[in-house]
Coordinates of C-alpha atoms and ligand atoms in Angstrom, one line a residue:
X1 CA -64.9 -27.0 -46.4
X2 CA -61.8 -27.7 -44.1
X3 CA -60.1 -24.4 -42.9
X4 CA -57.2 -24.1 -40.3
X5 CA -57.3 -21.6 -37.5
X6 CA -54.6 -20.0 -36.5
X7 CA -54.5 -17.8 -33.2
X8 CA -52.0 -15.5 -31.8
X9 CA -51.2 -14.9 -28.3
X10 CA -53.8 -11.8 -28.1
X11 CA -56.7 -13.8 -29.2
X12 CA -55.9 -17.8 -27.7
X13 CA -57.9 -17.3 -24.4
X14 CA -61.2 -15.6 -25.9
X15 CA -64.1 -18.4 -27.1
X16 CA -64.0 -17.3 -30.2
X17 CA -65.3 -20.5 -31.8
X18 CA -68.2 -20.6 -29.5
X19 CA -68.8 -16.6 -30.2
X20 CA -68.8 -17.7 -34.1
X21 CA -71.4 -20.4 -33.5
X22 CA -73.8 -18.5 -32.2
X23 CA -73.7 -15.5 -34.3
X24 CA -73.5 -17.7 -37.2
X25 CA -76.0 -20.4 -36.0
X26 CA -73.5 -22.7 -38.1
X27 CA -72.7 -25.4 -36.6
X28 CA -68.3 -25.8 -36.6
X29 CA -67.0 -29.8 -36.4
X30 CA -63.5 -29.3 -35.1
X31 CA -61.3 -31.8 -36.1
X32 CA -57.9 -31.2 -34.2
X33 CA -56.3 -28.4 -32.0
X34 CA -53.2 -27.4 -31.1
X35 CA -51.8 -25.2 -28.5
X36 CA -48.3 -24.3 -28.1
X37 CA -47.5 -22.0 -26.0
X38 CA -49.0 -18.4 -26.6
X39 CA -50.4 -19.5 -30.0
X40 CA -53.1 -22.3 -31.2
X41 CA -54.2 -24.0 -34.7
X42 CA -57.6 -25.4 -34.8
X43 CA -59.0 -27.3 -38.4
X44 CA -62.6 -27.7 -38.4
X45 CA -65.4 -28.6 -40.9
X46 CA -67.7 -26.0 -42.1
X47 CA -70.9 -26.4 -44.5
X48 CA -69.4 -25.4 -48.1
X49 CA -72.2 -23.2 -48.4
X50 CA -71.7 -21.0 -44.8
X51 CA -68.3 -20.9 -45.0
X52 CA -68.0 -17.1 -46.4
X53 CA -70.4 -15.7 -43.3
X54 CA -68.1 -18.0 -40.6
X55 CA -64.5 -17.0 -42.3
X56 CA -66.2 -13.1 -42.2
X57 CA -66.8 -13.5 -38.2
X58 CA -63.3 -15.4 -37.6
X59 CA -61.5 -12.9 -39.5
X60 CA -63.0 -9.9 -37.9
X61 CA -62.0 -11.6 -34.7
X62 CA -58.2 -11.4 -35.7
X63 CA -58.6 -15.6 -36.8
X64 CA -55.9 -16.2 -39.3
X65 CA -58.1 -18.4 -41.9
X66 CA -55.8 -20.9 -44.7
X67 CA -58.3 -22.9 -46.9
X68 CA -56.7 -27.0 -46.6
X69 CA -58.8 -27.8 -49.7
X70 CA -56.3 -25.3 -52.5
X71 CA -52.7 -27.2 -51.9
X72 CA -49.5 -24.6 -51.3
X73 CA -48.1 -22.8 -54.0
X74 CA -44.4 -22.3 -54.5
X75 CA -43.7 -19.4 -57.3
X76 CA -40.8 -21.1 -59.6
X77 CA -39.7 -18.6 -61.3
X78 CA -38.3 -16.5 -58.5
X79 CA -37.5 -19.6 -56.1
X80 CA -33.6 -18.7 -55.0
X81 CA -33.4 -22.5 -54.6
X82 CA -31.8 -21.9 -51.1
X83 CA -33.0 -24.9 -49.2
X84 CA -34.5 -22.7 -46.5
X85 CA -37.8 -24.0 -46.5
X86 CA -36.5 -28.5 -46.6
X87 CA -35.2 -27.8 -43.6
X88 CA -38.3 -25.9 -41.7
X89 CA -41.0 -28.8 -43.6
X90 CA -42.0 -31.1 -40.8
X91 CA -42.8 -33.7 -43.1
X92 CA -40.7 -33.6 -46.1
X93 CA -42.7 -32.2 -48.6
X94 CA -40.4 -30.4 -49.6
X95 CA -36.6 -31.5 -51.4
X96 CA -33.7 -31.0 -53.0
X97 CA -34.0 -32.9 -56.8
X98 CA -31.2 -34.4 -58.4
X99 CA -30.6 -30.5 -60.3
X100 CA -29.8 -29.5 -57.0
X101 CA -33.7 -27.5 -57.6
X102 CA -36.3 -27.1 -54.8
X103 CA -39.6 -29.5 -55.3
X104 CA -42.6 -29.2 -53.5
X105 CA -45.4 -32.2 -53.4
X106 CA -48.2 -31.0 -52.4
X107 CA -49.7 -34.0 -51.8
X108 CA -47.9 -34.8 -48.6
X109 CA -48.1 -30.7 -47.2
X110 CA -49.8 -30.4 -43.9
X111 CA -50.3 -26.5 -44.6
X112 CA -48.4 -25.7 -41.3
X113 CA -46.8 -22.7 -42.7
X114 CA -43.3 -23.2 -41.7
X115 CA -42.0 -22.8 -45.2
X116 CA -43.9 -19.9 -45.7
X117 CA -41.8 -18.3 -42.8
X118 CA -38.6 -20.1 -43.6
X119 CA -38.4 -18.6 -46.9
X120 CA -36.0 -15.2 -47.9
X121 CA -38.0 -13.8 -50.7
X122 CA -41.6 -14.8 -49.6
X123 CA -42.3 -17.4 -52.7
X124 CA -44.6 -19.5 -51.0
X125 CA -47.7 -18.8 -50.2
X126 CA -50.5 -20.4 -48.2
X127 CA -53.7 -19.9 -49.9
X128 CA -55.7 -17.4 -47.4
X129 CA -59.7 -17.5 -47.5
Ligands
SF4_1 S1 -46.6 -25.8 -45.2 FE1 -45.5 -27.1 -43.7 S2 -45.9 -29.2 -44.4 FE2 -46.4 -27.8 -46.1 S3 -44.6 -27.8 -47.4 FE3 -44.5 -26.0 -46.0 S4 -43.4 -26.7 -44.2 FE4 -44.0 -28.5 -45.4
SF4_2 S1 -36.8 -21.1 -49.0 FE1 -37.9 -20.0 -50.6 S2 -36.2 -19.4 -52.0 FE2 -35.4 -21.0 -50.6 S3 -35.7 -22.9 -51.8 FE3 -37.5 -22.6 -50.4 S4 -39.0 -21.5 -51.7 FE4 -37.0 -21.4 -52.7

């Protein structure tokens, strides 16, 4: 399963990753980091069947864990339609349809959260492990 890693400034400097390996024994592929100032985002590839014991260790370790395999979700029914969150998306996944209504496609979401932030009544959610 692919999971993104998200570190805030009080936990980017400690090896956590290489603290969850060997407490674990799993073995974690890591696919792409980021660092960006004070903060970091690290994907990586862990067997489907491990995944529960390493998200356990990473979240004790103050790891924010997002699942990439379950796309976004964007609750219609109390959306505002405020165009907050086409300006924050990165890569356009999200846009204004001809009804002047907020779409979401999934599809081209990189899960990295802006939206989530961007948005005035908290409609969209990433989904957390
Ligand atoms: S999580 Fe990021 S990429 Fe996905 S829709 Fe929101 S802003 Fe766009
Ligand atoms: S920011 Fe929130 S309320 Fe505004 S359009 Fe996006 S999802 Fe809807």
């Amino acid at each position: 399963m692919k999971l993104l890693l998200r570190f805030n400034s009080e936990i980017i400097k400690k090896p956590i990753i290489a603290e969850a390996v060997l407490e674990t024994g799993v073995k974690l592929e890591i696919e792409r980091a980021r660092v960006e100032g004070p903060q970091g985002e690290i994907v990586v590839n862990v067997p489907d069947d491990s995944c529960r014991e390493v998200v356990n260790v990473l979240k004790r370790k103050k790891v924010e864990v997002t699942r990439l395999d379950v796309p976004i979700t964007k609750d219609e029914e109390n959306c505002i339609h405020c165009g907050a969150c086409v300006s924050a998306c990165p890569v356009g996944a999200i846009r204004y349809e001809y009804d002047w209504r907020v779409r979401m496609d999934e599809k081209l979401c990189v899960q990295c959260g802006n939206c989530v932030n961007a948005c005035p009544v908290r409609v969209i959610k990433l989904p957390e492990y």
